[in-house]
């Protein structure tokens, strides 16, 4: 079982949207996937509650405290667990990093997102220094092509954290917002470019042999 977490201590970076769509992509590829909602806001749970009864989507479990995270894992049997991590919850984020094989640090093209990611980087480094194994990479979300800050962030020139950055990124597309509101995924829309962005992220991770 591979555990992938989407993390950043800053709220609003789009962790839930990416978690939902990455989990759905793996699910649609025939993998057994659990989406673990570790955010007290419960966005992933609300999304799944809004889904049509016949929607082809992964199940969502709730585990938004460190002790419930441990007990949740005890009952999970799956190929992949995708964790939607909370913001501003250092103890919970540390517990999630401890359980994860892959940490995707979600950043929007903003200085605030970059600064907030430093806390997660320290958690990843701490796990490694104690002998733990975890792959980690920044993934840029809600990028708007043509803006200077977007170009700077997607280029990776800003990144001095010693953590890789995925070459592929996710653009700021209305289809992500509308599909989420309907309890669906980007794969239930006609937005082929958005679907390709999610699939390319998974392909890049596979190419790194992290799966």
PDB file of N, CA and C in Angstrom, residues 65-110:
ATOM      1  N   UNK A  65      -7.870  13.691  13.421  1.00  0.00           N
ATOM      2  CA  UNK A  65      -7.043  13.852  14.619  1.00  0.00           C
ATOM      3  C   UNK A  65      -5.971  12.772  14.607  1.00  0.00           C
ATOM      4  N   UNK A  66      -4.817  13.019  15.226  1.00  0.00           N
ATOM      5  CA  UNK A  66      -3.737  12.022  15.199  1.00  0.00           C
ATOM      6  C   UNK A  66      -4.151  10.637  15.668  1.00  0.00           C
ATOM      7  N   UNK A  67      -4.963  10.556  16.719  1.00  0.00           N
ATOM      8  CA  UNK A  67      -5.353   9.227  17.216  1.00  0.00           C
ATOM      9  C   UNK A  67      -6.316   8.523  16.262  1.00  0.00           C
ATOM     10  N   UNK A  68      -7.200   9.268  15.600  1.00  0.00           N
ATOM     11  CA  UNK A  68      -8.116   8.633  14.642  1.00  0.00           C
ATOM     12  C   UNK A  68      -7.380   8.268  13.361  1.00  0.00           C
ATOM     13  N   UNK A  69      -6.287   8.982  13.060  1.00  0.00           N
ATOM     14  CA  UNK A  69      -5.483   8.636  11.889  1.00  0.00           C
ATOM     15  C   UNK A  69      -4.890   7.242  12.052  1.00  0.00           C
ATOM     16  N   UNK A  70      -4.345   6.974  13.228  1.00  0.00           N
ATOM     17  CA  UNK A  70      -3.748   5.658  13.491  1.00  0.00           C
ATOM     18  C   UNK A  70      -4.790   4.560  13.423  1.00  0.00           C
ATOM     19  N   UNK A  71      -5.940   4.762  14.029  1.00  0.00           N
ATOM     20  CA  UNK A  71      -6.980   3.729  14.025  1.00  0.00           C
ATOM     21  C   UNK A  71      -7.568   3.539  12.637  1.00  0.00           C
ATOM     22  N   UNK A  72      -7.638   4.612  11.849  1.00  0.00           N
ATOM     23  CA  UNK A  72      -8.160   4.493  10.482  1.00  0.00           C
ATOM     24  C   UNK A  72      -7.271   3.584   9.648  1.00  0.00           C
ATOM     25  N   UNK A  73      -5.965   3.741   9.776  1.00  0.00           N
ATOM     26  CA  UNK A  73      -5.037   2.926   8.993  1.00  0.00           C
ATOM     27  C   UNK A  73      -5.123   1.444   9.366  1.00  0.00           C
ATOM     28  N   UNK A  74      -5.481   1.173  10.586  1.00  0.00           N
ATOM     29  CA  UNK A  74      -5.555  -0.228  11.028  1.00  0.00           C
ATOM     30  C   UNK A  74      -6.587  -1.018  10.240  1.00  0.00           C
ATOM     31  N   UNK A  75      -7.603  -0.330   9.722  1.00  0.00           N
ATOM     32  CA  UNK A  75      -8.661  -1.036   9.010  1.00  0.00           C
ATOM     33  C   UNK A  75      -8.636  -0.875   7.509  1.00  0.00           C
ATOM     34  N   UNK A  76      -7.598  -0.255   6.972  1.00  0.00           N
ATOM     35  CA  UNK A  76      -7.540   0.020   5.533  1.00  0.00           C
ATOM     36  C   UNK A  76      -6.747  -1.052   4.801  1.00  0.00           C
ATOM     37  N   UNK A  77      -7.335  -1.572   3.740  1.00  0.00           N
ATOM     38  CA  UNK A  77      -6.644  -2.486   2.829  1.00  0.00           C
ATOM     39  C   UNK A  77      -6.871  -1.945   1.418  1.00  0.00           C
ATOM     40  N   UNK A  78      -5.843  -1.341   0.855  1.00  0.00           N
ATOM     41  CA  UNK A  78      -5.991  -0.686  -0.444  1.00  0.00           C
ATOM     42  C   UNK A  78      -4.636  -0.622  -1.143  1.00  0.00           C
ATOM     43  N   UNK A  79      -4.684  -0.329  -2.440  1.00  0.00           N
ATOM     44  CA  UNK A  79      -3.442  -0.098  -3.186  1.00  0.00           C
ATOM     45  C   UNK A  79      -2.863   1.268  -2.853  1.00  0.00           C
ATOM     46  N   UNK A  80      -3.764   2.252  -2.713  1.00  0.00           N
ATOM     47  CA  UNK A  80      -3.342   3.618  -2.435  1.00  0.00           C
ATOM     48  C   UNK A  80      -4.247   4.251  -1.382  1.00  0.00           C
ATOM     49  N   UNK A  81      -3.636   5.016  -0.498  1.00  0.00           N
ATOM     50  CA  UNK A  81      -4.366   5.926   0.383  1.00  0.00           C
ATOM     51  C   UNK A  81      -3.903   7.329   0.033  1.00  0.00           C
ATOM     52  N   UNK A  82      -4.838   8.194  -0.306  1.00  0.00           N
ATOM     53  CA  UNK A  82      -4.537   9.595  -0.606  1.00  0.00           C
ATOM     54  C   UNK A  82      -5.086  10.417   0.553  1.00  0.00           C
ATOM     55  N   UNK A  83      -4.203  11.180   1.208  1.00  0.00           N
ATOM     56  CA  UNK A  83      -4.603  11.949   2.389  1.00  0.00           C
ATOM     57  C   UNK A  83      -4.715  13.426   2.057  1.00  0.00           C
ATOM     58  N   UNK A  84      -5.896  13.976   2.313  1.00  0.00           N
ATOM     59  CA  UNK A  84      -6.119  15.411   2.205  1.00  0.00           C
ATOM     60  C   UNK A  84      -5.812  16.007   3.574  1.00  0.00           C
ATOM     61  N   UNK A  85      -4.649  16.652   3.699  1.00  0.00           N
ATOM     62  CA  UNK A  85      -4.166  17.130   4.993  1.00  0.00           C
ATOM     63  C   UNK A  85      -4.730  18.498   5.338  1.00  0.00           C
ATOM     64  N   UNK A  86      -4.791  18.811   6.627  1.00  0.00           N
ATOM     65  CA  UNK A  86      -5.322  20.107   7.044  1.00  0.00           C
ATOM     66  C   UNK A  86      -4.266  21.206   6.978  1.00  0.00           C
ATOM     67  N   UNK A  87      -4.721  22.443   7.119  1.00  0.00           N
ATOM     68  CA  UNK A  87      -3.825  23.589   7.272  1.00  0.00           C
ATOM     69  C   UNK A  87      -3.735  23.955   8.746  1.00  0.00           C
ATOM     70  N   UNK A  88      -2.653  24.606   9.114  1.00  0.00           N
ATOM     71  CA  UNK A  88      -2.493  25.137  10.472  1.00  0.00           C
ATOM     72  C   UNK A  88      -2.743  24.087  11.544  1.00  0.00           C
ATOM     73  N   UNK A  89      -2.190  22.905  11.331  1.00  0.00           N
ATOM     74  CA  UNK A  89      -2.362  21.814  12.293  1.00  0.00           C
ATOM     75  C   UNK A  89      -1.063  21.023  12.336  1.00  0.00           C
ATOM     76  N   UNK A  90      -0.062  21.602  12.973  1.00  0.00           N
ATOM     77  CA  UNK A  90       1.293  21.055  12.892  1.00  0.00           C
ATOM     78  C   UNK A  90       1.378  19.626  13.406  1.00  0.00           C
ATOM     79  N   UNK A  91       0.723  19.326  14.522  1.00  0.00           N
ATOM     80  CA  UNK A  91       0.793  17.969  15.080  1.00  0.00           C
ATOM     81  C   UNK A  91       0.168  16.962  14.130  1.00  0.00           C
ATOM     82  N   UNK A  92      -0.961  17.336  13.513  1.00  0.00           N
ATOM     83  CA  UNK A  92      -1.626  16.443  12.581  1.00  0.00           C
ATOM     84  C   UNK A  92      -0.789  16.277  11.314  1.00  0.00           C
ATOM     85  N   UNK A  93      -0.220  17.364  10.815  1.00  0.00           N
ATOM     86  CA  UNK A  93       0.622  17.276   9.625  1.00  0.00           C
ATOM     87  C   UNK A  93       1.821  16.369   9.876  1.00  0.00           C
ATOM     88  N   UNK A  94       2.426  16.479  11.062  1.00  0.00           N
ATOM     89  CA  UNK A  94       3.562  15.623  11.406  1.00  0.00           C
ATOM     90  C   UNK A  94       3.145  14.159  11.449  1.00  0.00           C
ATOM     91  N   UNK A  95       1.957  13.888  11.985  1.00  0.00           N
ATOM     92  CA  UNK A  95       1.461  12.510  12.032  1.00  0.00           C
ATOM     93  C   UNK A  95       1.213  11.971  10.625  1.00  0.00           C
ATOM     94  N   UNK A  96       0.696  12.818   9.759  1.00  0.00           N
ATOM     95  CA  UNK A  96       0.439  12.419   8.374  1.00  0.00           C
ATOM     96  C   UNK A  96       1.745  12.133   7.640  1.00  0.00           C
ATOM     97  N   UNK A  97       2.729  13.014   7.794  1.00  0.00           N
ATOM     98  CA  UNK A  97       4.046  12.784   7.183  1.00  0.00           C
ATOM     99  C   UNK A  97       4.621  11.461   7.684  1.00  0.00           C
ATOM    100  N   UNK A  98       4.426  11.178   8.957  1.00  0.00           N
ATOM    101  CA  UNK A  98       4.926   9.927   9.522  1.00  0.00           C
ATOM    102  C   UNK A  98       4.331   8.695   8.883  1.00  0.00           C
ATOM    103  N   UNK A  99       3.091   8.792   8.415  1.00  0.00           N
ATOM    104  CA  UNK A  99       2.392   7.648   7.809  1.00  0.00           C
ATOM    105  C   UNK A  99       2.616   7.552   6.295  1.00  0.00           C
ATOM    106  N   UNK A 100       3.154   8.603   5.688  1.00  0.00           N
ATOM    107  CA  UNK A 100       3.149   8.703   4.223  1.00  0.00           C
ATOM    108  C   UNK A 100       4.429   8.183   3.582  1.00  0.00           C
ATOM    109  N   UNK A 101       4.254   7.667   2.364  1.00  0.00           N
ATOM    110  CA  UNK A 101       5.383   7.275   1.514  1.00  0.00           C
ATOM    111  C   UNK A 101       5.773   8.400   0.560  1.00  0.00           C
ATOM    112  N   UNK A 102       4.782   9.218   0.203  1.00  0.00           N
ATOM    113  CA  UNK A 102       4.989  10.315  -0.740  1.00  0.00           C
ATOM    114  C   UNK A 102       4.285  11.554  -0.198  1.00  0.00           C
ATOM    115  N   UNK A 103       5.011  12.671  -0.120  1.00  0.00           N
ATOM    116  CA  UNK A 103       4.408  13.937   0.282  1.00  0.00           C
ATOM    117  C   UNK A 103       4.443  14.896  -0.907  1.00  0.00           C
ATOM    118  N   UNK A 104       3.275  15.322  -1.340  1.00  0.00           N
ATOM    119  CA  UNK A 104       3.180  16.344  -2.383  1.00  0.00           C
ATOM    120  C   UNK A 104       2.835  17.658  -1.690  1.00  0.00           C
ATOM    121  N   UNK A 105       3.773  18.593  -1.740  1.00  0.00           N
ATOM    122  CA  UNK A 105       3.599  19.882  -1.074  1.00  0.00           C
ATOM    123  C   UNK A 105       2.965  20.837  -2.076  1.00  0.00           C
ATOM    124  N   UNK A 106       1.726  21.176  -1.838  1.00  0.00           N
ATOM    125  CA  UNK A 106       0.925  21.942  -2.800  1.00  0.00           C
ATOM    126  C   UNK A 106       1.169  23.434  -2.599  1.00  0.00           C
ATOM    127  N   UNK A 107       1.585  24.104  -3.676  1.00  0.00           N
ATOM    128  CA  UNK A 107       1.797  25.551  -3.607  1.00  0.00           C
ATOM    129  C   UNK A 107       1.117  26.231  -4.791  1.00  0.00           C
ATOM    130  N   UNK A 108       0.423  27.309  -4.495  1.00  0.00           N
ATOM    131  CA  UNK A 108      -0.050  28.201  -5.546  1.00  0.00           C
ATOM    132  C   UNK A 108       1.078  29.169  -5.895  1.00  0.00           C
ATOM    133  N   UNK A 109       0.967  29.854  -7.028  1.00  0.00           N
ATOM    134  CA  UNK A 109       1.976  30.867  -7.360  1.00  0.00           C
ATOM    135  C   UNK A 109       1.826  32.087  -6.454  1.00  0.00           C
ATOM    136  N   UNK A 110       2.250  31.929  -5.197  1.00  0.00           N
ATOM    137  CA  UNK A 110       2.194  33.040  -4.245  1.00  0.00           C
ATOM    138  C   UNK A 110       3.304  32.876  -3.222  1.00  0.00           C
TER     139      UNK A 110
END
